[in-house]
Amino acid sequence: MRIVIAEDTVLLREGLAGLLEDAGHEVVARVGDAEALLVVVAEHEPDLAVVDVRMPPDYDHEGMRAAADIRRDYPQTAVLVLSQHVETRYALELVATGGGFGYLLKERVLDVDDFLDAARRVCDGGSALDPEVVATLLAPQSHEDALRELTPREHEVLALMAEGRTNAAIAKRLWLTERTVETHVRSILGKLGLPTSGDDHRRVLAVLTYLRASPA
């Protein structure tokens, strides 16, 4: 495999590179921030990008944003997220891209061969998700509990969001003002405990929550 590594901790970055090279893979670039990651992916078009979640400059979700960009713009490049944290902000979007994506937790990688196998599996178009990541993304009981906090009107608004309707379309359907719908949407997102990210992505997460808890 031709691999790029994005990890801000130098010792871990170099350790990963050495481990992968010892296994016969080619590390074509190693960088310490998400911006540099996108540059080297565009330059080398690697088979696999190993990416941390929180990197400079803000140590927020730069790595996950870059991972989502890579899967969108370079679908031939698989992504293996290796982090200390379970971040849901972009994880659902990345999982939804299908194979070629993995998410492992650093402290739970206890065997080198297992890690190398996961990297190969992801590179071959498969998946490698830590069980803790899966549990956090699904958490059906917590979603159902959150949905019980919604008012009947908020359930109506959320159901229409699940149909892909805009705020304007929802307002027309329910005979409400668009400002009232915006208020309902903000309340729904808050009650579901969704992360403070872009409104469009938060709407997607809200709809996924609704669909998971709805009967088949």
C-alpha angles and dihedrals in degrees: 000000000000106000140185121199125208111189127135095207104086098206093050092045093052092042092054091047092052092047093050094045091049087055090057100261127129117238102203096180140005121196140172104219141042096246091056089046092060090048095053093043089054090047100045104022090211127198092238139018117201105204137186118214103224116047140145141330098032103003089225119112101316093129094052092048090051090047090054090049091050094050090049100043101029106031090168089066114081119212128218113188113206113186148144090230139061105228118185099183095094101003095092091051091050094047088050090060087075124224124006094063132100136173119196130173114232097223092049096054097098102158128053093209091052090053093049090047090051091050091050092046092052092045090053091056099268132114137252115188125168110236090237090057091050092049092051094049094049106031091152096180094054090049092051091049091051092049090055087064092063121100120236090257091050089052089054091050092047092049090054090047087055088057088057096251122156123233089259092053092047091050091052093047095049097037092243134130116260090241090056090051090050088053091051092048092052090049092049093050091048095049091049089054094232119173120264099256136122114326094236093055093044089054089054091052091048091052092048089052090052094048094048092053096042118096115257 
